[in-house]
Amino acid sequence: MSDEKVKGAGKEPLERVRIGLEVHVQLKTNTKLFCTCPTDYRDAEPNSNICPVCTAQPGSKPNGLNATALDAIVRIALFIGCRVIKGEEVRMLRKHYFYPDLPSNYQRTSLPVGVDGRFASIRIREVHLEEDPGRYELRDGQVDYNRSGIPLVEIVTEPDMSTPQEARDFLRALSLALSYLGVARDEPGSMRCDANVSVGEGTRVEVKNINSFKGVYRALDSEIRRHRRFQRFGKRVVRETRHWDEAKMITIPLRKKEGAADYRFIPDPDVPPLVIDNALVTRLEEGLPERPTEKEARFVKRYGLDPYTSSVLVLDLEVADLFEKVAKRTDPVTAAAWLKDELRRVLNYNNLRLSETTITADEIVEVLKLFRDGTITDLTARRLFEWLAAEPRSIRQLIGRLGLGRIAGEDELTRMARQVIEDHPKAVDDYLDGKVNSLNFLVGMVMKTSGGKSDPKLTRDALEKLLGAERLRRAGDSVLS
Ligand SMILES: [Zn+2]
């Protein structure tokens, strides 16, 4: 809102924007919601993960509901503060519409499993279970039913957000929370979002098919501007569903908004009602992980981290868990800084998750120890993080193989310093004539010779010692001459 306000300064105050989101997330299950077809639809040949059930062939009946999907949705509902509907029948409904990706002409969607939640300051209206449709490729008319029947959770918020930024922040927080639960598929396109937008007393418009956090921001920004433009010219915004065209960065009309009646909801007679009992909820509640915000606060309190470092570490549960293991064995603040900066840098650079590397707490502790006791420089420590991410070797192996140990040995450092002094007589003369800056040049030359492995302080000491001897030698020469 703040940006808008600045732009509108001097004019009448802008009307309040209301944004509500419907977030669909594919649940991480091995099999589909009502059949045993595999769910790895991305890598599979089109229409290879299908059966009569998920392609709605005549006479086919759904199997029992996937228990993993049920556990997942109850855990999600609990995690975002919803009251789970217990001891009552939760019907699976048929929601009718016609599209080539939906062979049954209805999508199965449950009544709410959880209601009245609150997450990241936004009220959650409900959480329910759905089936994903197949994929219809408009360009060539091909339909792939591999995705058909994959379980989805739909999370519906109240229209509590008032800026595109807030909507994006909410989705980021939600995505992070789901990653902590480990119940959602973690792939591009596995989280999709529809947004309801209204401006002031204006009509509510639904924007569909938003697939990224950036897309949410841009789609909402574009749609809010459209509403304001209409209102400025006294035009009415039509109640409709619009499609977000990411390439053109505009929303375009898709269809007049359907009311619930258009979908002709009926309870699916093939699916028995779901009854979630107390024991299940209690068991799942006990197994819930710490929430990201709770972890962030705890890291600050227990390990003395600054809030920013803590907020960055908790963005990746694997990194946060590694931090805790390391923090118990070494200085937590130092460890946090290295993990926040170096570890995350190399993971991002290599596009790897921590679990896809062989990095362990032992190795991090080892690197930090070698760094602290002066065996390796910080440059070497940084390289070690890079190599650890790239290839599975022990720290000692890497140091040994790559000759990375700090050049702390008197002999080698002295040898290099002596060579540099021999090679740069002018700089030596300058130094002995009182131009102390020449020493910096010589230190730099030794560092360069060592490939950055010599310690600056030790190098300076070694040079000063040799130059002192040189000064004495010259003084002696002049006395003798
Ligand atoms: Zn199937």
CSV table of C-alpha atoms and ligand atoms in Angstrom, one decimal:
chain,number,residue,atom,x,y,z
A,1,MET,CA,0.0,0.0,0.0
A,2,SER,CA,2.8,2.4,0.8
A,3,ASP,CA,4.0,2.6,-2.8
A,4,GLU,CA,0.5,3.3,-4.0
A,5,LYS,CA,0.0,6.0,-1.3
A,6,VAL,CA,3.1,7.9,-2.4
A,7,LYS,CA,1.9,7.9,-6.0
A,8,GLY,CA,-1.6,9.0,-4.9
A,9,ALA,CA,-0.3,11.7,-2.7
A,10,GLY,CA,-2.2,14.9,-3.0
A,11,LYS,CA,-5.3,13.1,-4.4
A,12,GLU,CA,-8.1,11.5,-2.4
A,13,PRO,CA,-7.0,8.5,-0.4
A,14,LEU,CA,-7.0,5.2,-2.3
A,15,GLU,CA,-9.7,2.7,-1.5
A,16,ARG,CA,-8.8,-0.4,0.4
A,17,VAL,CA,-7.7,-3.5,-1.6
A,18,ARG,CA,-8.8,-6.9,-0.4
A,19,ILE,CA,-6.9,-10.0,-1.5
A,20,GLY,CA,-7.8,-13.5,-0.7
A,21,LEU,CA,-5.9,-16.6,-1.9
A,22,GLU,CA,-6.8,-20.1,-2.8
A,23,VAL,CA,-3.6,-22.1,-2.8
A,24,HIS,CA,-3.3,-25.6,-4.3
A,25,VAL,CA,-0.4,-27.7,-3.4
A,26,GLN,CA,0.3,-31.3,-4.6
A,27,LEU,CA,0.8,-33.6,-1.7
A,28,LYS,CA,3.8,-35.9,-1.5
A,29,THR,CA,2.4,-39.4,-1.9
A,30,ASN,CA,3.7,-42.4,-3.8
A,31,THR,CA,0.3,-43.2,-5.2
A,32,LYS,CA,-2.7,-41.2,-6.4
A,33,LEU,CA,-5.7,-40.3,-4.2
A,34,PHE,CA,-8.1,-43.1,-5.2
A,35,CYS,CA,-5.9,-45.5,-7.1
A,36,THR,CA,-2.4,-47.0,-6.9
A,37,CYS,CA,-0.9,-45.3,-9.9
A,38,PRO,CA,2.5,-43.7,-9.2
A,39,THR,CA,2.6,-39.9,-8.9
A,40,ASP,CA,5.9,-39.2,-10.6
A,41,TYR,CA,4.1,-37.7,-13.5
A,42,ARG,CA,7.0,-35.4,-14.6
A,43,ASP,CA,9.5,-38.0,-15.6
A,44,ALA,CA,7.1,-40.5,-16.9
A,45,GLU,CA,6.0,-41.0,-20.5
A,46,PRO,CA,2.6,-39.3,-21.1
A,47,ASN,CA,-0.3,-41.5,-20.1
A,48,SER,CA,1.9,-44.2,-18.6
A,49,ASN,CA,0.8,-43.7,-14.9
A,50,ILE,CA,-2.9,-44.3,-15.5
A,51,CYS,CA,-5.6,-46.8,-14.8
A,52,PRO,CA,-9.4,-47.1,-15.3
A,53,VAL,CA,-10.0,-45.2,-12.0
A,54,CYS,CA,-7.9,-42.1,-12.7
A,55,THR,CA,-9.1,-41.9,-16.3
A,56,ALA,CA,-12.8,-42.4,-15.2
A,57,GLN,CA,-13.5,-45.4,-17.5
A,58,PRO,CA,-17.1,-46.7,-17.4
A,59,GLY,CA,-17.6,-49.1,-14.5
A,60,SER,CA,-14.5,-48.1,-12.6
A,61,LYS,CA,-14.8,-47.3,-8.9
A,62,PRO,CA,-12.4,-45.4,-6.7
A,63,ASN,CA,-10.3,-47.4,-4.3
A,64,GLY,CA,-10.2,-46.3,-0.6
A,65,LEU,CA,-8.8,-42.9,0.1
A,66,ASN,CA,-5.0,-42.6,0.2
A,67,ALA,CA,-4.1,-42.6,3.9
A,68,THR,CA,-0.9,-40.7,3.5
A,69,ALA,CA,-2.8,-37.9,1.8
A,70,LEU,CA,-5.3,-37.8,4.7
A,71,ASP,CA,-2.5,-37.6,7.2
A,72,ALA,CA,-0.8,-34.9,5.2
A,73,ILE,CA,-3.9,-32.7,5.0
A,74,VAL,CA,-4.7,-33.1,8.7
A,75,ARG,CA,-1.1,-32.1,9.6
A,76,ILE,CA,-1.3,-29.1,7.3
A,77,ALA,CA,-4.5,-28.0,8.9
A,78,LEU,CA,-3.1,-28.3,12.4
A,79,PHE,CA,0.2,-26.6,11.4
A,80,ILE,CA,-1.6,-23.5,10.1
A,81,GLY,CA,-3.8,-23.3,13.2
A,82,CYS,CA,-7.0,-24.7,11.9
A,83,ARG,CA,-9.6,-26.6,13.9
A,84,VAL,CA,-9.8,-30.1,12.4
A,85,ILE,CA,-13.4,-31.4,11.7
A,86,LYS,CA,-13.4,-34.4,14.0
A,87,GLY,CA,-16.1,-37.1,14.5
A,88,GLU,CA,-18.3,-35.8,11.7
A,89,GLU,CA,-18.8,-37.0,8.2
A,90,VAL,CA,-16.6,-35.1,5.7
A,91,ARG,CA,-18.1,-35.8,2.3
A,92,MET,CA,-16.1,-36.0,-0.9
A,93,LEU,CA,-18.1,-33.9,-3.5
A,94,ARG,CA,-18.2,-34.0,-7.2
A,95,LYS,CA,-17.6,-30.6,-8.7
A,96,HIS,CA,-18.8,-30.7,-12.3
A,97,TYR,CA,-17.2,-28.9,-15.2
A,98,PHE,CA,-16.1,-29.8,-18.7
A,99,TYR,CA,-12.6,-29.6,-19.8
A,100,PRO,CA,-10.4,-32.1,-21.8
A,101,ASP,CA,-8.1,-32.7,-18.8
A,102,LEU,CA,-11.1,-34.0,-16.7
A,103,PRO,CA,-12.4,-37.3,-18.2
A,104,SER,CA,-15.1,-37.8,-15.5
A,105,ASN,CA,-16.4,-34.2,-16.1
A,106,TYR,CA,-16.2,-33.7,-12.3
A,107,GLN,CA,-13.4,-33.1,-9.9
A,108,ARG,CA,-13.5,-34.7,-6.5
A,109,THR,CA,-13.2,-32.1,-3.8
A,110,SER,CA,-13.9,-32.6,-0.1
A,111,LEU,CA,-15.8,-30.5,2.3
A,112,PRO,CA,-13.5,-28.7,4.8
A,113,VAL,CA,-11.1,-30.9,6.8
A,114,GLY,CA,-9.9,-27.9,8.8
A,115,VAL,CA,-11.5,-24.4,9.4
A,116,ASP,CA,-10.8,-21.1,11.2
A,117,GLY,CA,-7.0,-21.1,11.1
A,118,ARG,CA,-4.5,-18.3,11.3
A,119,PHE,CA,-1.2,-18.3,9.7
A,120,ALA,CA,1.3,-15.5,9.2
A,121,SER,CA,-1.3,-13.0,10.5
A,122,ILE,CA,-3.8,-14.1,7.8
A,123,ARG,CA,-7.0,-15.9,8.7
A,124,ILE,CA,-7.5,-19.3,7.0
A,125,ARG,CA,-11.0,-20.0,6.0
A,126,GLU,CA,-10.6,-23.7,5.3
A,127,VAL,CA,-8.4,-26.5,4.2
A,128,HIS,CA,-9.8,-29.3,2.0
A,129,LEU,CA,-8.7,-32.2,-0.2
A,130,GLU,CA,-8.9,-32.3,-4.0
A,131,GLU,CA,-7.8,-34.4,-7.0
A,132,ASP,CA,-5.6,-32.8,-9.6
A,133,PRO,CA,-6.9,-33.0,-13.1
A,134,GLY,CA,-4.7,-34.1,-16.1
A,135,ARG,CA,-2.8,-31.8,-18.3
A,136,TYR,CA,-4.2,-30.5,-21.5
A,137,GLU,CA,-1.8,-29.0,-24.0
A,138,LEU,CA,-3.7,-26.3,-25.9
A,139,ARG,CA,-1.1,-26.1,-28.7
A,140,ASP,CA,-1.4,-29.6,-30.0
A,141,GLY,CA,-4.6,-30.8,-28.2
A,142,GLN,CA,-2.8,-33.6,-26.4
A,143,VAL,CA,-4.0,-34.7,-23.0
A,144,ASP,CA,-1.7,-36.4,-20.4
A,145,TYR,CA,-3.6,-38.1,-17.6
A,146,ASN,CA,-0.5,-38.9,-15.5
A,147,ARG,CA,-1.4,-36.0,-13.2
A,148,SER,CA,-5.0,-36.9,-13.0
A,149,GLY,CA,-5.9,-38.0,-9.5
A,150,ILE,CA,-2.8,-36.7,-7.7
A,151,PRO,CA,-3.9,-35.5,-4.3
A,152,LEU,CA,-4.0,-31.8,-3.7
A,153,VAL,CA,-4.6,-29.7,-0.6
A,154,GLU,CA,-6.5,-26.4,-1.2
A,155,ILE,CA,-5.9,-23.7,1.4
A,156,VAL,CA,-8.4,-20.9,1.3
A,157,THR,CA,-7.6,-17.6,3.1
A,158,GLU,CA,-10.0,-14.8,4.1
A,159,PRO,CA,-9.4,-11.6,2.1
A,160,ASP,CA,-7.0,-10.3,4.7
A,161,MET,CA,-4.2,-9.1,2.4
A,162,SER,CA,-4.2,-5.6,1.0
A,163,THR,CA,-1.0,-5.5,-1.1
A,164,PRO,CA,0.7,-7.8,-3.7
A,165,GLN,CA,3.7,-7.8,-1.3
A,166,GLU,CA,1.6,-9.2,1.5
A,167,ALA,CA,0.2,-11.9,-0.7
A,168,ARG,CA,3.7,-12.9,-1.8
A,169,ASP,CA,5.0,-12.9,1.8
A,170,PHE,CA,2.1,-15.1,2.9
A,171,LEU,CA,2.8,-17.6,0.1
A,172,ARG,CA,6.5,-17.7,1.0
A,173,ALA,CA,5.8,-18.3,4.6
A,174,LEU,CA,3.3,-21.0,3.7
A,175,SER,CA,5.7,-22.7,1.3
A,176,LEU,CA,8.4,-22.7,4.0
A,177,ALA,CA,5.9,-24.2,6.6
A,178,LEU,CA,5.0,-26.9,4.1
A,179,SER,CA,8.7,-27.7,3.6
A,180,TYR,CA,9.1,-28.2,7.3
A,181,LEU,CA,6.1,-30.6,7.4
A,182,GLY,CA,7.6,-32.5,4.4
A,183,VAL,CA,4.2,-33.3,3.1
A,184,ALA,CA,4.2,-31.3,-0.2
A,185,ARG,CA,5.8,-32.1,-3.5
A,186,ASP,CA,8.8,-29.9,-3.8
A,187,GLU,CA,9.0,-29.2,-7.5
A,188,PRO,CA,8.3,-26.2,-9.7
A,189,GLY,CA,4.5,-26.0,-10.4
A,190,SER,CA,3.5,-28.1,-7.4
A,191,MET,CA,2.1,-25.0,-5.7
A,192,ARG,CA,-0.5,-23.0,-7.7
A,193,CYS,CA,-2.6,-20.2,-6.7
A,194,ASP,CA,-5.8,-18.3,-7.5
A,195,ALA,CA,-6.3,-14.9,-6.1
A,196,ASN,CA,-9.5,-12.9,-5.4
A,197,VAL,CA,-9.2,-9.2,-5.7
A,198,SER,CA,-11.5,-6.3,-5.0
A,199,VAL,CA,-10.9,-2.6,-4.7
A,200,GLY,CA,-13.1,-0.6,-2.4
A,201,GLU,CA,-16.7,-1.5,-2.9
A,202,GLY,CA,-15.9,-2.8,-6.4
A,203,THR,CA,-16.6,-6.2,-7.8
A,204,ARG,CA,-14.5,-9.2,-6.8
A,205,VAL,CA,-12.5,-10.7,-9.6
A,206,GLU,CA,-10.7,-14.0,-9.5
A,207,VAL,CA,-7.3,-14.4,-11.2
A,208,LYS,CA,-6.4,-18.0,-11.9
A,209,ASN,CA,-3.4,-20.1,-12.7
A,210,ILE,CA,-0.6,-18.2,-11.0
A,211,ASN,CA,2.4,-20.5,-10.6
A,212,SER,CA,5.1,-18.5,-8.9
A,213,PHE,CA,5.7,-16.0,-6.1
A,214,LYS,CA,6.8,-13.5,-8.6
A,215,GLY,CA,3.7,-14.2,-10.7
A,216,VAL,CA,1.4,-13.6,-7.7
A,217,TYR,CA,3.0,-10.2,-7.1
A,218,ARG,CA,2.8,-9.2,-10.7
A,219,ALA,CA,-0.7,-10.5,-11.4
A,220,LEU,CA,-2.1,-8.7,-8.4
A,221,ASP,CA,-0.3,-5.5,-9.1
A,222,SER,CA,-1.5,-5.6,-12.7
A,223,GLU,CA,-5.1,-6.4,-11.6
A,224,ILE,CA,-5.3,-3.7,-8.9
A,225,ARG,CA,-4.1,-1.1,-11.4
A,226,ARG,CA,-6.8,-2.3,-13.8
A,227,HIS,CA,-9.5,-1.8,-11.1
A,228,ARG,CA,-8.2,1.6,-10.2
A,229,ARG,CA,-8.2,2.6,-13.8
A,230,PHE,CA,-11.8,1.5,-14.3
A,231,GLN,CA,-12.9,3.3,-11.1
A,232,ARG,CA,-11.1,6.5,-12.2
A,233,PHE,CA,-13.2,6.5,-15.4
A,234,GLY,CA,-16.4,5.5,-13.7
A,235,LYS,CA,-16.5,2.1,-15.3
A,236,ARG,CA,-17.7,-1.0,-13.5
A,237,VAL,CA,-15.4,-4.0,-13.1
A,238,VAL,CA,-17.2,-7.1,-14.3
A,239,ARG,CA,-17.4,-10.1,-12.0
A,240,GLU,CA,-15.4,-12.7,-13.8
A,241,THR,CA,-12.5,-15.1,-13.7
A,242,ARG,CA,-9.4,-13.9,-15.4
A,243,HIS,CA,-6.2,-15.8,-16.4
A,244,TRP,CA,-2.8,-14.5,-15.6
A,245,ASP,CA,-0.6,-14.3,-18.7
A,246,GLU,CA,2.9,-14.3,-17.3
A,247,ALA,CA,4.5,-13.6,-20.7
A,248,LYS,CA,2.4,-10.6,-21.5
A,249,MET,CA,2.2,-9.5,-17.8
A,250,ILE,CA,-1.5,-8.9,-18.0
A,251,THR,CA,-4.7,-10.6,-16.8
A,252,ILE,CA,-7.2,-11.6,-19.5
A,253,PRO,CA,-10.8,-12.6,-19.2
A,254,LEU,CA,-11.3,-16.4,-19.0
A,255,ARG,CA,-15.0,-16.7,-18.2
A,256,LYS,CA,-17.8,-15.1,-16.3
A,257,LYS,CA,-17.3,-16.3,-12.7
A,258,GLU,CA,-19.3,-19.4,-11.9
A,259,GLY,CA,-21.4,-19.5,-8.8
A,260,ALA,CA,-21.4,-22.7,-6.7
A,261,ALA,CA,-24.7,-23.7,-8.5
A,262,ASP,CA,-22.8,-23.8,-11.8
A,263,TYR,CA,-20.7,-26.7,-10.5
A,264,ARG,CA,-23.7,-28.8,-9.5
A,265,PHE,CA,-21.9,-30.1,-6.4
A,266,ILE,CA,-23.2,-33.5,-5.2
A,267,PRO,CA,-21.7,-35.9,-2.7
A,268,ASP,CA,-19.8,-38.6,-4.6
A,269,PRO,CA,-21.8,-41.8,-4.0
A,270,ASP,CA,-18.7,-43.9,-4.8
A,271,VAL,CA,-16.7,-42.5,-1.9
A,272,PRO,CA,-17.7,-43.2,1.7
A,273,PRO,CA,-17.7,-40.2,4.0
A,274,LEU,CA,-14.5,-39.5,5.8
A,275,VAL,CA,-14.6,-39.5,9.6
A,276,ILE,CA,-11.5,-38.1,11.3
A,277,ASP,CA,-11.2,-39.4,14.8
A,278,ASN,CA,-9.6,-37.9,17.8
A,279,ALA,CA,-6.9,-40.5,18.0
A,280,LEU,CA,-5.6,-39.6,14.5
A,281,VAL,CA,-5.6,-35.9,15.3
A,282,THR,CA,-3.8,-36.4,18.6
A,283,ARG,CA,-1.2,-38.7,17.0
A,284,LEU,CA,-0.5,-36.2,14.2
A,285,GLU,CA,-0.5,-33.2,16.5
A,286,GLU,CA,2.2,-34.8,18.6
A,287,GLY,CA,4.4,-35.4,15.6
A,288,LEU,CA,4.2,-31.8,14.3
A,289,PRO,CA,7.6,-30.1,13.9
A,290,GLU,CA,8.6,-26.8,15.3
A,291,ARG,CA,7.3,-24.0,13.1
A,292,PRO,CA,9.8,-21.8,11.2
A,293,THR,CA,9.0,-18.7,13.3
A,294,GLU,CA,9.4,-20.7,16.5
A,295,LYS,CA,12.7,-22.0,15.4
A,296,GLU,CA,13.9,-18.5,14.4
A,297,ALA,CA,13.1,-17.2,17.9
A,298,ARG,CA,14.7,-20.1,19.6
A,299,PHE,CA,18.0,-19.7,17.7
A,300,VAL,CA,18.1,-16.1,18.8
A,301,LYS,CA,17.4,-17.0,22.4
A,302,ARG,CA,19.5,-20.2,22.8
A,303,TYR,CA,22.5,-19.5,20.5
A,304,GLY,CA,22.7,-15.7,20.7
A,305,LEU,CA,22.2,-15.3,17.0
A,306,ASP,CA,21.1,-11.9,15.6
A,307,PRO,CA,17.5,-12.0,14.3
A,308,TYR,CA,18.6,-11.6,10.7
A,309,THR,CA,21.0,-14.5,10.7
A,310,SER,CA,18.5,-16.6,12.4
A,311,SER,CA,15.7,-15.7,9.9
A,312,VAL,CA,18.1,-16.7,7.0
A,313,LEU,CA,19.1,-20.1,8.6
A,314,VAL,CA,15.5,-21.2,9.1
A,315,LEU,CA,14.7,-20.7,5.4
A,316,ASP,CA,16.2,-24.1,4.8
A,317,LEU,CA,15.3,-26.8,7.3
A,318,GLU,CA,18.2,-29.0,6.4
A,319,VAL,CA,20.6,-26.1,6.9
A,320,ALA,CA,18.9,-25.2,10.2
A,321,ASP,CA,19.2,-28.7,11.4
A,322,LEU,CA,22.9,-28.8,10.5
A,323,PHE,CA,23.4,-25.6,12.3
A,324,GLU,CA,22.1,-27.0,15.5
A,325,LYS,CA,24.4,-30.0,15.3
A,326,VAL,CA,27.4,-27.8,14.6
A,327,ALA,CA,26.4,-25.2,17.2
A,328,LYS,CA,26.6,-27.8,20.0
A,329,ARG,CA,30.2,-28.5,19.2
A,330,THR,CA,31.7,-25.1,18.3
A,331,ASP,CA,31.0,-21.4,18.7
A,332,PRO,CA,27.4,-21.0,17.5
A,333,VAL,CA,27.7,-17.4,16.2
A,334,THR,CA,30.7,-18.2,14.1
A,335,ALA,CA,29.1,-21.4,12.8
A,336,ALA,CA,25.9,-19.5,12.0
A,337,ALA,CA,27.8,-16.9,10.0
A,338,TRP,CA,29.7,-19.5,7.9
A,339,LEU,CA,26.5,-21.6,7.2
A,340,LYS,CA,24.5,-18.5,6.4
A,341,ASP,CA,27.0,-17.1,4.0
A,342,GLU,CA,29.3,-19.8,2.7
A,343,LEU,CA,27.3,-22.9,2.9
A,344,ARG,CA,24.2,-21.3,1.4
A,345,ARG,CA,26.3,-19.6,-1.3
A,346,VAL,CA,27.8,-22.9,-2.5
A,347,LEU,CA,24.5,-24.7,-2.3
A,348,ASN,CA,22.8,-22.0,-4.4
A,349,TYR,CA,25.7,-21.9,-6.8
A,350,ASN,CA,25.6,-25.6,-7.4
A,351,ASN,CA,21.8,-25.7,-7.3
A,352,LEU,CA,22.0,-28.4,-4.7
A,353,ARG,CA,20.1,-29.2,-1.5
A,354,LEU,CA,22.2,-30.0,1.5
A,355,SER,CA,21.0,-33.5,1.4
A,356,GLU,CA,22.3,-33.9,-2.1
A,357,THR,CA,25.8,-33.3,-0.9
A,358,THR,CA,27.9,-35.3,1.5
A,359,ILE,CA,28.5,-32.4,3.9
A,360,THR,CA,28.1,-33.4,7.5
A,361,ALA,CA,28.3,-31.6,10.8
A,362,ASP,CA,31.7,-33.3,11.4
A,363,GLU,CA,33.1,-31.7,8.3
A,364,ILE,CA,31.8,-28.2,9.2
A,365,VAL,CA,33.2,-28.5,12.7
A,366,GLU,CA,36.5,-29.6,11.3
A,367,VAL,CA,36.7,-26.7,8.8
A,368,LEU,CA,35.9,-24.2,11.5
A,369,LYS,CA,38.4,-25.8,13.9
A,370,LEU,CA,41.2,-25.7,11.3
A,371,PHE,CA,40.3,-22.0,10.6
A,372,ARG,CA,40.2,-21.1,14.2
A,373,ASP,CA,43.6,-22.6,15.1
A,374,GLY,CA,45.2,-21.0,12.1
A,375,THR,CA,45.9,-24.1,10.0
A,376,ILE,CA,43.9,-22.7,7.1
A,377,THR,CA,43.1,-19.2,6.0
A,378,ASP,CA,39.6,-17.9,5.6
A,379,LEU,CA,40.1,-18.1,1.8
A,380,THR,CA,41.0,-21.8,2.1
A,381,ALA,CA,38.0,-22.3,4.4
A,382,ARG,CA,35.8,-20.8,1.7
A,383,ARG,CA,37.3,-23.0,-0.9
A,384,LEU,CA,36.7,-26.0,1.3
A,385,PHE,CA,33.0,-25.2,1.4
A,386,GLU,CA,33.0,-25.1,-2.3
A,387,TRP,CA,34.8,-28.4,-2.7
A,388,LEU,CA,32.8,-30.1,-0.1
A,389,ALA,CA,29.6,-29.2,-1.9
A,390,ALA,CA,31.0,-30.4,-5.2
A,391,GLU,CA,32.7,-33.6,-4.3
A,392,PRO,CA,32.4,-36.2,-1.6
A,393,ARG,CA,35.8,-36.2,0.2
A,394,SER,CA,36.9,-35.7,3.7
A,395,ILE,CA,38.3,-32.4,4.7
A,396,ARG,CA,41.7,-33.9,5.4
A,397,GLN,CA,41.7,-35.5,2.0
A,398,LEU,CA,40.9,-32.2,0.3
A,399,ILE,CA,43.5,-30.4,2.3
A,400,GLY,CA,46.1,-33.0,1.6
A,401,ARG,CA,45.3,-33.6,-2.0
A,402,LEU,CA,45.0,-29.9,-2.9
A,403,GLY,CA,47.9,-28.7,-0.8
A,404,LEU,CA,45.7,-26.3,0.9
A,405,GLY,CA,47.2,-26.2,4.4
A,406,ARG,CA,48.1,-22.8,5.6
A,407,ILE,CA,51.7,-22.2,4.8
A,408,ALA,CA,52.7,-21.8,8.4
A,409,GLY,CA,55.9,-23.7,8.3
A,410,GLU,CA,58.7,-21.3,9.0
A,411,ASP,CA,60.9,-22.8,6.3
A,412,GLU,CA,58.6,-22.5,3.4
A,413,LEU,CA,57.3,-19.0,4.3
A,414,THR,CA,60.8,-17.8,4.9
A,415,ARG,CA,62.0,-19.3,1.7
A,416,MET,CA,59.3,-17.5,-0.2
A,417,ALA,CA,59.9,-14.2,1.6
A,418,ARG,CA,63.6,-14.4,0.9
A,419,GLN,CA,62.9,-15.0,-2.8
A,420,VAL,CA,60.6,-12.0,-3.0
A,421,ILE,CA,63.2,-9.8,-1.3
A,422,GLU,CA,65.8,-11.0,-3.8
A,423,ASP,CA,63.5,-10.4,-6.7
A,424,HIS,CA,62.5,-6.8,-5.7
A,425,PRO,CA,65.6,-4.9,-4.6
A,426,LYS,CA,64.0,-1.6,-5.4
A,427,ALA,CA,61.2,-2.2,-2.9
A,428,VAL,CA,63.7,-3.4,-0.3
A,429,ASP,CA,65.8,-0.2,-0.8
A,430,ASP,CA,62.7,1.9,-0.4
A,431,TYR,CA,61.7,0.1,2.7
A,432,LEU,CA,65.1,0.5,4.3
A,433,ASP,CA,65.0,4.2,3.3
A,434,GLY,CA,61.9,4.5,5.5
A,435,LYS,CA,59.2,4.0,2.9
A,436,VAL,CA,57.2,1.6,5.1
A,437,ASN,CA,54.5,1.2,2.5
A,438,SER,CA,56.9,-0.9,0.5
A,439,LEU,CA,56.4,-3.6,3.1
A,440,ASN,CA,52.8,-3.9,2.0
A,441,PHE,CA,53.9,-4.5,-1.6
A,442,LEU,CA,56.3,-7.2,-0.5
A,443,VAL,CA,53.7,-8.9,1.7
A,444,GLY,CA,51.4,-8.8,-1.3
A,445,MET,CA,54.1,-10.5,-3.5
A,446,VAL,CA,54.6,-13.3,-1.0
A,447,MET,CA,50.8,-13.8,-0.7
A,448,LYS,CA,50.7,-14.0,-4.5
A,449,THR,CA,53.5,-16.5,-4.6
A,450,SER,CA,51.7,-18.7,-2.1
A,451,GLY,CA,48.5,-18.6,-4.0
A,452,GLY,CA,46.7,-16.9,-1.1
A,453,LYS,CA,47.7,-19.6,1.3
A,454,SER,CA,50.1,-17.7,3.4
A,455,ASP,CA,48.8,-16.0,6.5
A,456,PRO,CA,49.2,-12.1,6.1
A,457,LYS,CA,50.3,-11.6,9.7
A,458,LEU,CA,53.0,-14.4,9.6
A,459,THR,CA,54.1,-13.2,6.2
A,460,ARG,CA,54.6,-9.7,7.5
A,461,ASP,CA,56.5,-11.0,10.5
A,462,ALA,CA,58.8,-13.1,8.3
A,463,LEU,CA,59.5,-10.2,5.9
A,464,GLU,CA,60.2,-7.8,8.8
A,465,LYS,CA,62.6,-10.3,10.3
A,466,LEU,CA,64.5,-10.8,7.0
A,467,LEU,CA,64.5,-7.0,6.2
A,468,GLY,CA,65.8,-6.3,9.8
A,469,ALA,CA,68.6,-8.7,9.1
A,470,GLU,CA,69.2,-7.0,5.8
A,471,ARG,CA,69.3,-3.6,7.5
A,472,LEU,CA,71.9,-5.0,10.0
A,473,ARG,CA,73.9,-6.5,7.2
A,474,ARG,CA,74.1,-3.2,5.3
A,475,ALA,CA,75.0,-1.3,8.4
A,476,GLY,CA,77.7,-3.8,9.1
A,477,ASP,CA,78.9,-3.5,5.5
A,478,SER,CA,79.1,0.3,5.8
A,479,VAL,CA,81.0,0.1,9.1
A,480,LEU,CA,83.5,-2.4,7.7
A,481,SER,CA,84.0,-0.4,4.5
B,1,ZN,ZN,-4.9,-44.7,-11.6
